[in-house]
PDB file of C-alpha atoms and ligand atoms in Angstrom:
ATOM      1  CA  MET A 235       0.109   0.238   0.033  1.00 54.00           C
ATOM      2  CA  ALA A 236       1.282   3.521  -0.981  1.00 79.00           C
ATOM      3  CA  GLY A 237       2.149   5.957   2.385  1.00 90.00           C
ATOM      4  CA  PRO A 238       0.898   9.195   2.947  1.00 93.00           C
ATOM      5  CA  GLY A 239       3.992  10.745   1.233  1.00 93.00           C
ATOM      6  CA  ARG A 240       4.388  14.610   1.597  1.00 96.00           C
ATOM      7  CA  LEU A 241       2.340  15.930   4.376  1.00 98.00           C
ATOM      8  CA  ALA A 242       1.407  19.343   4.122  1.00 98.00           C
ATOM      9  CA  VAL A 243      -0.252  20.652   7.429  1.00 98.00           C
ATOM     10  CA  LEU A 244      -2.455  23.269   7.306  1.00 98.00           C
ATOM     11  CA  GLY A 245      -2.945  25.415  10.910  1.00 98.00           C
ATOM     12  CA  ALA A 246      -0.035  26.479  12.780  1.00 98.00           C
ATOM     13  CA  GLY A 247      -1.423  27.144  16.063  1.00 98.00           C
ATOM     14  CA  HIS A 248      -1.372  24.382  18.794  1.00 98.00           C
ATOM     15  CA  ALA A 249      -2.884  21.238  16.802  1.00 98.00           C
ATOM     16  CA  GLY A 250      -0.302  21.965  13.330  1.00 98.00           C
ATOM     17  CA  PRO A 251       2.941  21.938  14.568  1.00 98.00           C
ATOM     18  CA  SER A 252       2.558  19.034  17.022  1.00 98.00           C
ATOM     19  CA  ILE A 253       1.581  16.736  14.302  1.00 98.00           C
ATOM     20  CA  ALA A 254       4.048  18.328  11.714  1.00 98.00           C
ATOM     21  CA  ARG A 255       6.929  17.330  14.609  1.00 98.00           C
ATOM     22  CA  LEU A 256       5.546  13.995  15.007  1.00 98.00           C
ATOM     23  CA  ALA A 257       5.343  13.391  11.137  1.00 98.00           C
ATOM     24  CA  ILE A 258       9.092  14.650  10.687  1.00 98.00           C
ATOM     25  CA  LYS A 259      10.216  12.906  13.464  1.00 98.00           C
ATOM     26  CA  ALA A 260       8.489   9.759  11.474  1.00 97.00           C
ATOM     27  CA  GLY A 261      10.594  10.397   8.596  1.00 97.00           C
ATOM     28  CA  TYR A 262       8.073  12.549   6.409  1.00 98.00           C
ATOM     29  CA  PRO A 263       8.803  15.473   4.758  1.00 98.00           C
ATOM     30  CA  VAL A 264       6.359  18.366   5.877  1.00 98.00           C
ATOM     31  CA  VAL A 265       5.241  21.683   4.729  1.00 98.00           C
ATOM     32  CA  ILE A 266       3.565  23.840   7.037  1.00 98.00           C
ATOM     33  CA  ALA A 267       0.943  26.596   6.073  1.00 98.00           C
ATOM     34  CA  THR A 268      -1.428  29.222   7.903  1.00 98.00           C
ATOM     35  CA  SER A 269      -3.464  31.268   5.241  1.00 98.00           C
ATOM     36  CA  GLY A 270      -1.486  33.959   4.897  1.00 98.00           C
ATOM     37  CA  ASP A 271       2.139  34.543   4.288  1.00 98.00           C
ATOM     38  CA  PRO A 272       4.918  31.919   4.937  1.00 98.00           C
ATOM     39  CA  GLU A 273       7.665  34.785   5.325  1.00 98.00           C
ATOM     40  CA  ASP A 274       5.487  35.493   8.224  1.00 98.00           C
ATOM     41  CA  ILE A 275       6.293  32.208   9.620  1.00 98.00           C
ATOM     42  CA  ALA A 276       9.562  31.514   8.317  1.00 98.00           C
ATOM     43  CA  LEU A 277      11.544  32.034  11.629  1.00 98.00           C
ATOM     44  CA  ILE A 278       8.787  30.275  14.161  1.00 97.00           C
ATOM     45  CA  THR A 279       9.024  27.072  12.142  1.00 98.00           C
ATOM     46  CA  GLU A 280      12.635  27.344  11.879  1.00 98.00           C
ATOM     47  CA  LEU A 281      12.846  27.120  15.829  1.00 98.00           C
ATOM     48  CA  VAL A 282       9.825  24.898  16.848  1.00 97.00           C
ATOM     49  CA  ILE A 283       9.446  22.723  13.608  1.00 98.00           C
ATOM     50  CA  PRO A 284      12.783  22.475  12.521  1.00 98.00           C
ATOM     51  CA  GLY A 285      12.676  20.473   9.041  1.00 98.00           C
ATOM     52  CA  ALA A 286       9.650  21.688   8.163  1.00 98.00           C
ATOM     53  CA  GLN A 287       8.938  23.961   5.094  1.00 98.00           C
ATOM     54  CA  PRO A 288       6.552  26.806   5.190  1.00 98.00           C
ATOM     55  CA  ARG A 289       4.489  27.568   2.005  1.00 98.00           C
ATOM     56  CA  TRP A 290       1.737  29.206   0.955  1.00 98.00           C
ATOM     57  CA  ALA A 291      -1.415  27.083   1.630  1.00 98.00           C
ATOM     58  CA  ALA A 292      -1.868  26.411  -1.943  1.00 97.00           C
ATOM     59  CA  ASP A 293       1.558  25.264  -2.841  1.00 98.00           C
ATOM     60  CA  ALA A 294       1.938  23.017   0.279  1.00 98.00           C
ATOM     61  CA  VAL A 295      -1.131  21.199  -1.050  1.00 98.00           C
ATOM     62  CA  ALA A 296       0.091  21.139  -4.701  1.00 96.00           C
ATOM     63  CA  ASP A 297       2.840  19.295  -3.528  1.00 91.00           C
ATOM     64  CA  ALA A 298       1.541  16.996  -1.068  1.00 97.00           C
ATOM     65  CA  GLY A 299       0.773  13.461  -1.086  1.00 96.00           C
ATOM     66  CA  THR A 300      -1.348  13.925   2.342  1.00 98.00           C
ATOM     67  CA  VAL A 301      -2.830  17.023   3.574  1.00 98.00           C
ATOM     68  CA  VAL A 302      -3.597  17.460   7.422  1.00 98.00           C
ATOM     69  CA  LEU A 303      -6.635  19.958   8.732  1.00 98.00           C
ATOM     70  CA  ALA A 304      -5.660  21.503  11.731  1.00 98.00           C
ATOM     71  CA  ILE A 305      -7.467  25.041  11.349  1.00 98.00           C
ATOM     72  CA  PRO A 306     -10.560  25.742  13.101  1.00 97.00           C
ATOM     73  CA  LEU A 307     -13.848  24.469  11.721  1.00 97.00           C
ATOM     74  CA  HIS A 308     -15.170  27.898  11.070  1.00 96.00           C
ATOM     75  CA  ARG A 309     -12.230  28.431   9.062  1.00 97.00           C
ATOM     76  CA  PHE A 310     -12.621  25.450   7.196  1.00 97.00           C
ATOM     77  CA  LEU A 311     -15.891  26.803   5.432  1.00 94.00           C
ATOM     78  CA  ASP A 312     -13.840  29.286   4.198  1.00 94.00           C
ATOM     79  CA  LEU A 313     -11.633  27.188   2.516  1.00 96.00           C
ATOM     80  CA  ASP A 314     -12.053  26.276  -1.510  1.00 96.00           C
ATOM     81  CA  PRO A 315     -13.028  22.519  -1.308  1.00 97.00           C
ATOM     82  CA  GLY A 316     -11.242  22.159  -4.948  1.00 97.00           C
ATOM     83  CA  LEU A 317      -8.230  23.161  -3.717  1.00 96.00           C
ATOM     84  CA  LEU A 318      -8.009  19.695  -1.751  1.00 98.00           C
ATOM     85  CA  ASN A 319      -9.263  17.721  -4.966  1.00 97.00           C
ATOM     86  CA  GLY A 320      -7.820  14.204  -5.204  1.00 96.00           C
ATOM     87  CA  LYS A 321      -5.936  14.765  -1.711  1.00 98.00           C
ATOM     88  CA  LEU A 322      -6.068  12.571   1.005  1.00 98.00           C
ATOM     89  CA  VAL A 323      -7.309  14.821   3.731  1.00 98.00           C
ATOM     90  CA  VAL A 324      -6.546  14.173   7.397  1.00 99.00           C
ATOM     91  CA  ASP A 325      -9.297  15.994   9.208  1.00 98.00           C
ATOM     92  CA  ALA A 326      -8.133  16.454  12.794  1.00 98.00           C
ATOM     93  CA  MET A 327     -10.496  19.613  13.604  1.00 98.00           C
ATOM     94  CA  ASN A 328     -13.060  19.072  15.789  1.00 98.00           C
ATOM     95  CA  TYR A 329     -16.619  21.314  16.566  1.00 97.00           C
ATOM     96  CA  TRP A 330     -15.877  23.168  19.178  1.00 94.00           C
ATOM     97  CA  PRO A 331     -19.130  25.922  19.669  1.00 93.00           C
ATOM     98  CA  ALA A 332     -17.051  27.862  22.390  1.00 92.00           C
ATOM     99  CA  SER A 333     -14.399  29.036  20.087  1.00 92.00           C
ATOM    100  CA  ASP A 334     -16.065  28.084  16.492  1.00 94.00           C
ATOM    101  CA  GLY A 335     -19.313  29.819  17.117  1.00 95.00           C
ATOM    102  CA  VAL A 336     -22.807  28.065  16.516  1.00 95.00           C
ATOM    103  CA  LEU A 337     -21.819  26.687  12.977  1.00 95.00           C
ATOM    104  CA  LYS A 338     -25.641  25.287  11.755  1.00 91.00           C
ATOM    105  CA  PRO A 339     -24.272  22.585   9.153  1.00 87.00           C
ATOM    106  CA  PHE A 340     -22.352  21.059  12.245  1.00 92.00           C
ATOM    107  CA  THR A 341     -24.763  21.063  15.186  1.00 90.00           C
ATOM    108  CA  GLY A 342     -26.081  17.223  16.191  1.00 82.00           C
ATOM    109  CA  GLY A 343     -24.087  15.198  13.575  1.00 90.00           C
ATOM    110  CA  GLY A 344     -20.433  13.960  12.523  1.00 96.00           C
ATOM    111  CA  SER A 345     -18.538  16.916  12.236  1.00 98.00           C
ATOM    112  CA  SER A 346     -16.151  14.615   9.781  1.00 98.00           C
ATOM    113  CA  GLU A 347     -19.122  13.778   7.782  1.00 98.00           C
ATOM    114  CA  ILE A 348     -19.955  17.087   6.886  1.00 97.00           C
ATOM    115  CA  VAL A 349     -16.363  17.815   5.943  1.00 98.00           C
ATOM    116  CA  ALA A 350     -15.863  14.804   3.724  1.00 98.00           C
ATOM    117  CA  ARG A 351     -19.459  15.961   1.859  1.00 97.00           C
ATOM    118  CA  ARG A 352     -18.065  19.380   1.405  1.00 97.00           C
ATOM    119  CA  LEU A 353     -14.548  17.861  -0.140  1.00 98.00           C
ATOM    120  CA  ALA A 354     -16.401  15.229  -2.446  1.00 97.00           C
ATOM    121  CA  GLY A 355     -13.439  15.069  -4.619  1.00 97.00           C
ATOM    122  CA  SER A 356     -11.006  13.864  -1.448  1.00 98.00           C
ATOM    123  CA  ALA A 357     -10.646  10.927   0.508  1.00 98.00           C
ATOM    124  CA  VAL A 358     -11.305  12.129   4.103  1.00 98.00           C
ATOM    125  CA  VAL A 359      -9.794  10.277   7.160  1.00 98.00           C
ATOM    126  CA  LYS A 360     -10.801  11.538  10.563  1.00 98.00           C
ATOM    127  CA  ALA A 361      -7.697  11.256  13.481  1.00 98.00           C
ATOM    128  CA  LEU A 362      -5.226  13.163  15.442  1.00 98.00           C
ATOM    129  CA  ASN A 363      -8.295  15.217  16.253  1.00 98.00           C
ATOM    130  CA  HIS A 364      -9.423  13.478  19.618  1.00 98.00           C
ATOM    131  CA  ILE A 365      -5.820  13.915  22.105  1.00 98.00           C
ATOM    132  CA  GLY A 366      -5.008  17.352  23.128  1.00 98.00           C
ATOM    133  CA  TYR A 367      -1.576  18.982  21.531  1.00 98.00           C
ATOM    134  CA  HIS A 368       0.979  19.105  24.114  1.00 95.00           C
ATOM    135  CA  GLU A 369      -0.475  15.213  24.837  1.00 98.00           C
ATOM    136  CA  LEU A 370      -0.229  14.084  21.641  1.00 98.00           C
ATOM    137  CA  GLU A 371       3.944  14.241  21.691  1.00 97.00           C
ATOM    138  CA  ASP A 372       4.453  13.759  25.269  1.00 97.00           C
ATOM    139  CA  ARG A 373       2.395  10.326  25.078  1.00 98.00           C
ATOM    140  CA  ALA A 374       4.080   9.082  21.459  1.00 98.00           C
ATOM    141  CA  ARG A 375       6.156   6.141  21.834  1.00 98.00           C
ATOM    142  CA  PRO A 376       7.388   3.885  19.423  1.00 97.00           C
ATOM    143  CA  ALA A 377       5.930   0.171  18.531  1.00 96.00           C
ATOM    144  CA  GLY A 378       5.558  -2.133  21.533  1.00 94.00           C
ATOM    145  CA  THR A 379       6.218   0.146  24.178  1.00 96.00           C
ATOM    146  CA  PRO A 380       4.279  -1.407  26.964  1.00 93.00           C
ATOM    147  CA  ASP A 381       2.461   1.846  27.773  1.00 93.00           C
ATOM    148  CA  ARG A 382       1.942   2.799  24.188  1.00 98.00           C
ATOM    149  CA  ARG A 383      -1.405   4.695  23.827  1.00 98.00           C
ATOM    150  CA  ALA A 384      -4.118   4.208  20.907  1.00 98.00           C
ATOM    151  CA  ALA A 385      -5.289   6.731  18.642  1.00 98.00           C
ATOM    152  CA  GLY A 386      -8.599   6.288  16.401  1.00 98.00           C
ATOM    153  CA  VAL A 387      -8.590   6.243  12.466  1.00 98.00           C
ATOM    154  CA  ALA A 388     -11.960   6.401  11.034  1.00 98.00           C
ATOM    155  CA  GLY A 389     -13.254   6.540   7.267  1.00 98.00           C
ATOM    156  CA  ASP A 390     -14.976   5.345   4.581  1.00 98.00           C
ATOM    157  CA  ASP A 391     -12.208   4.409   2.367  1.00 98.00           C
ATOM    158  CA  PRO A 392     -10.487   1.494   3.547  1.00 98.00           C
ATOM    159  CA  VAL A 393      -7.392   2.245   1.682  1.00 98.00           C
ATOM    160  CA  ALA A 394      -6.966   5.717   3.008  1.00 98.00           C
ATOM    161  CA  VAL A 395      -8.036   4.746   6.169  1.00 98.00           C
ATOM    162  CA  GLY A 396      -4.966   2.218   5.920  1.00 98.00           C
ATOM    163  CA  THR A 397      -2.489   4.340   4.757  1.00 98.00           C
ATOM    164  CA  ILE A 398      -3.524   6.965   7.661  1.00 98.00           C
ATOM    165  CA  ALA A 399      -3.318   4.076  10.254  1.00 98.00           C
ATOM    166  CA  GLY A 400       0.479   3.610   9.248  1.00 98.00           C
ATOM    167  CA  LEU A 401       0.914   7.095   9.557  1.00 98.00           C
ATOM    168  CA  VAL A 402      -0.209   7.154  13.086  1.00 98.00           C
ATOM    169  CA  ASP A 403       1.309   4.065  14.141  1.00 98.00           C
ATOM    170  CA  GLN A 404       4.539   5.816  12.805  1.00 98.00           C
ATOM    171  CA  MET A 405       3.964   8.617  14.944  1.00 98.00           C
ATOM    172  CA  GLY A 406       3.331   7.014  18.295  1.00 98.00           C
ATOM    173  CA  TYR A 407       0.280   5.136  18.758  1.00 98.00           C
ATOM    174  CA  ASP A 408      -2.016   2.095  18.263  1.00 98.00           C
ATOM    175  CA  PRO A 409      -4.118   3.024  15.508  1.00 98.00           C
ATOM    176  CA  VAL A 410      -7.674   1.600  15.898  1.00 98.00           C
ATOM    177  CA  ARG A 411      -9.460   1.601  12.424  1.00 98.00           C
ATOM    178  CA  PHE A 412     -13.211   2.381  12.334  1.00 98.00           C
ATOM    179  CA  GLU A 413     -15.321   1.857   9.336  1.00 97.00           C
ATOM    180  CA  SER A 414     -16.614   4.941   8.434  1.00 98.00           C
ATOM    181  CA  LEU A 415     -16.842   8.463   9.413  1.00 98.00           C
ATOM    182  CA  ARG A 416     -20.019   7.855  10.922  1.00 97.00           C
ATOM    183  CA  ALA A 417     -18.279   5.193  13.474  1.00 97.00           C
ATOM    184  CA  GLY A 418     -15.672   7.592  13.674  1.00 98.00           C
ATOM    185  CA  ARG A 419     -18.044  10.247  15.543  1.00 97.00           C
ATOM    186  CA  VAL A 420     -16.704   8.475  18.495  1.00 97.00           C
ATOM    187  CA  LEU A 421     -13.862  10.406  18.635  1.00 98.00           C
ATOM    188  CA  GLN A 422     -15.112  13.373  18.428  1.00 97.00           C
ATOM    189  CA  PRO A 423     -16.372  15.931  21.449  1.00 96.00           C
ATOM    190  CA  GLY A 424     -18.898  14.196  23.931  1.00 95.00           C
ATOM    191  CA  GLY A 425     -17.538  10.940  22.522  1.00 96.00           C
ATOM    192  CA  PRO A 426     -16.054   8.548  25.116  1.00 97.00           C
ATOM    193  CA  VAL A 427     -12.331   8.773  24.084  1.00 98.00           C
ATOM    194  CA  PHE A 428     -12.142  12.249  23.164  1.00 98.00           C
ATOM    195  CA  GLY A 429      -9.570  14.305  25.408  1.00 97.00           C
ATOM    196  CA  THR A 430      -8.294  11.027  26.768  1.00 94.00           C
ATOM    197  CA  VAL A 431      -4.940   9.169  25.812  1.00 97.00           C
ATOM    198  CA  LEU A 432      -6.156   5.247  26.615  1.00 98.00           C
ATOM    199  CA  THR A 433      -3.998   2.406  26.090  1.00 98.00           C
ATOM    200  CA  LEU A 434      -5.381  -0.089  23.690  1.00 98.00           C
ATOM    201  CA  PRO A 435      -7.378  -2.229  25.834  1.00 97.00           C
ATOM    202  CA  GLU A 436      -9.104   1.228  27.213  1.00 98.00           C
ATOM    203  CA  PHE A 437      -9.652   2.170  24.067  1.00 98.00           C
ATOM    204  CA  GLU A 438     -11.337  -0.509  22.749  1.00 97.00           C
ATOM    205  CA  ARG A 439     -13.658  -0.901  25.729  1.00 97.00           C
ATOM    206  CA  ALA A 440     -14.445   2.633  26.150  1.00 97.00           C
ATOM    207  CA  THR A 441     -15.756   2.502  22.338  1.00 95.00           C
ATOM    208  CA  ARG A 442     -17.610  -0.529  22.807  1.00 91.00           C
ATOM    209  CA  GLU A 443     -19.452   0.475  25.810  1.00 87.00           C
ATOM    210  CA  ASP A 444     -20.186   3.413  23.889  1.00 83.00           C
ATOM    211  CA  ALA A 445     -21.534   1.004  20.699  1.00 74.00           C
ATOM    212  CA  GLY A 446     -23.409  -0.913  23.518  1.00 67.00           C
ATOM    213  CA  SER A 447     -24.713   2.469  25.297  1.00 68.00           C
ATOM    214  CA  LEU A 448     -26.252   3.271  22.056  1.00 54.00           C
ATOM    215  CA  ALA A 449     -27.706  -0.255  20.692  1.00 49.00           C
TER     216      ALA A 449
HETATM  217  N1  NAP B 176      -5.544  22.312  20.260  1.00 65.90           N
HETATM  218  C1  NAP B 176      -5.780  21.243  20.287  1.00 65.90           C
HETATM  219  O1  NAP B 176      -5.079  20.209  21.389  1.00 65.90           O
HETATM  220  C2  NAP B 176      -5.709  20.522  19.266  1.00 65.90           C
HETATM  221  C3  NAP B 176      -5.994  18.616  19.132  1.00 65.90           C
HETATM  222  C4  NAP B 176      -6.091  17.989  18.053  1.00 65.90           C
HETATM  223  C5  NAP B 176      -7.217  18.954  17.011  1.00 65.90           C
HETATM  224  N2  NAP B 176      -7.387  20.041  17.539  1.00 65.90           N
HETATM  225  C6  NAP B 176      -8.339  20.881  16.058  1.00 65.90           C
HETATM  226  O2  NAP B 176      -7.563  21.170  15.400  1.00 65.90           O
HETATM  227  C7  NAP B 176      -8.221  22.640  14.870  1.00 65.90           C
HETATM  228  C8  NAP B 176      -6.893  23.251  15.144  1.00 65.90           C
HETATM  229  O3  NAP B 176      -7.027  23.594  16.576  1.00 65.90           O
HETATM  230  P1  NAP B 176      -5.823  24.529  17.189  1.00 65.90           P
HETATM  231  O4  NAP B 176      -5.907  24.412  18.931  1.00 65.90           O
HETATM  232  O5  NAP B 176      -4.533  24.551  16.786  1.00 65.90           O
HETATM  233  O6  NAP B 176      -6.153  25.997  16.674  1.00 65.90           O
HETATM  234  P2  NAP B 176      -5.196  27.569  16.743  1.00 65.90           P
HETATM  235  O7  NAP B 176      -3.919  27.572  17.440  1.00 65.90           O
HETATM  236  O8  NAP B 176      -6.577  28.967  16.519  1.00 65.90           O
HETATM  237  O9  NAP B 176      -4.644  27.449  15.167  1.00 65.90           O
HETATM  238  C9  NAP B 176      -5.051  27.852  14.202  1.00 65.90           C
HETATM  239  C10 NAP B 176      -4.222  27.862  12.917  1.00 65.90           C
HETATM  240  O10 NAP B 176      -5.286  27.432  11.621  1.00 65.90           O
HETATM  241  C11 NAP B 176      -4.208  28.537  10.755  1.00 65.90           C
HETATM  242  N3  NAP B 176      -5.391  28.965   9.672  1.00 65.90           N
HETATM  243  C12 NAP B 176      -6.859  29.233   9.791  1.00 65.90           C
HETATM  244  N4  NAP B 176      -7.413  29.373   8.762  1.00 65.90           N
HETATM  245  C13 NAP B 176      -6.066  28.860   7.727  1.00 65.90           C
HETATM  246  C14 NAP B 176      -6.356  28.198   6.257  1.00 65.90           C
HETATM  247  N5  NAP B 176      -7.828  28.563   5.678  1.00 65.90           N
HETATM  248  N6  NAP B 176      -5.404  27.544   5.946  1.00 65.90           N
HETATM  249  C15 NAP B 176      -4.325  27.353   6.492  1.00 65.90           C
HETATM  250  N7  NAP B 176      -4.518  27.611   8.016  1.00 65.90           N
HETATM  251  C16 NAP B 176      -5.301  28.345   8.401  1.00 65.90           C
HETATM  252  C17 NAP B 176      -4.289  29.558  11.507  1.00 65.90           C
HETATM  253  O11 NAP B 176      -3.277  30.915  10.968  1.00 65.90           O
HETATM  254  P3  NAP B 176      -4.114  32.142  10.621  1.00 65.90           P
HETATM  255  O12 NAP B 176      -5.133  32.264  10.874  1.00 65.90           O
HETATM  256  O13 NAP B 176      -2.585  33.130  10.217  1.00 65.90           O
HETATM  257  O14 NAP B 176      -4.573  31.580   8.659  1.00 65.90           O
HETATM  258  C18 NAP B 176      -3.489  28.933  12.749  1.00 65.90           C
HETATM  259  O15 NAP B 176      -2.387  28.913  12.467  1.00 65.90           O
HETATM  260  C19 NAP B 176      -9.580  22.546  15.734  1.00 65.90           C
HETATM  261  O16 NAP B 176     -10.185  21.915  14.839  1.00 65.90           O
HETATM  262  C20 NAP B 176      -9.366  21.979  17.124  1.00 65.90           C
HETATM  263  O17 NAP B 176     -10.285  21.318  17.538  1.00 65.90           O
HETATM  264  C21 NAP B 176      -6.624  20.495  18.381  1.00 65.90           C
END
């Protein structure tokens, strides 16, 4: 199976740099972008994400095999879906009304399903959204480490899910696959694993019990 290739991380706030550093550590070329001029983040990128290249978002995406969306969901609504056409897209975003405001399309459902509907020309995988940025790096461990933690990977395209599961594994987490974005709702705010950093058995128990409670 082909790997994720070059990663373009959109968003250089809290989550984006953590994801970028883990991907670089895993051996991937990484470019990073905000909505603005890459010159504005050149120095900070050099200091806090050594190895990452700041680019304009469109250029970053054009050269990438995989695009990680680490931008606020309300800003996603302004993003041109055509930019991401044909790309494997990791949706690391969450609907967080306290900072996003109330976004009508995202109330009462799965945010990644709506993201995927908007990005009809992309393969969307939900991942890297449910662990806080500081813990995401602190808790990352190589495969086989006894206290390794788990991270969910959900999507409707099994090949895309497999690719991102491999990336998540290389970034330091036991990947737990969900066979649809619908099933991946367990990863979003209000779900049983959101904001937690669980071991694989704990993660599986929590999501199983949640599925049981919905049955
Ligand atoms: N914070 C966490 O621990 C964490 C963990 C996992 C997932 N997440 C999710 O990740 C998303 C971002 O959270 P955050 O805390 O990192 O937000 P943040 O600190 O506010 O950073 C957002 C970043 O996105 C950039 N951005 C906005 N619109 C953009 C666009 N169209 N193209 C490229 N970059 C753009 C912003 O730069 P400009 O405004 O300069 O463009 C900024 O660098 C949220 O949905 C959040 O739920 C957060």
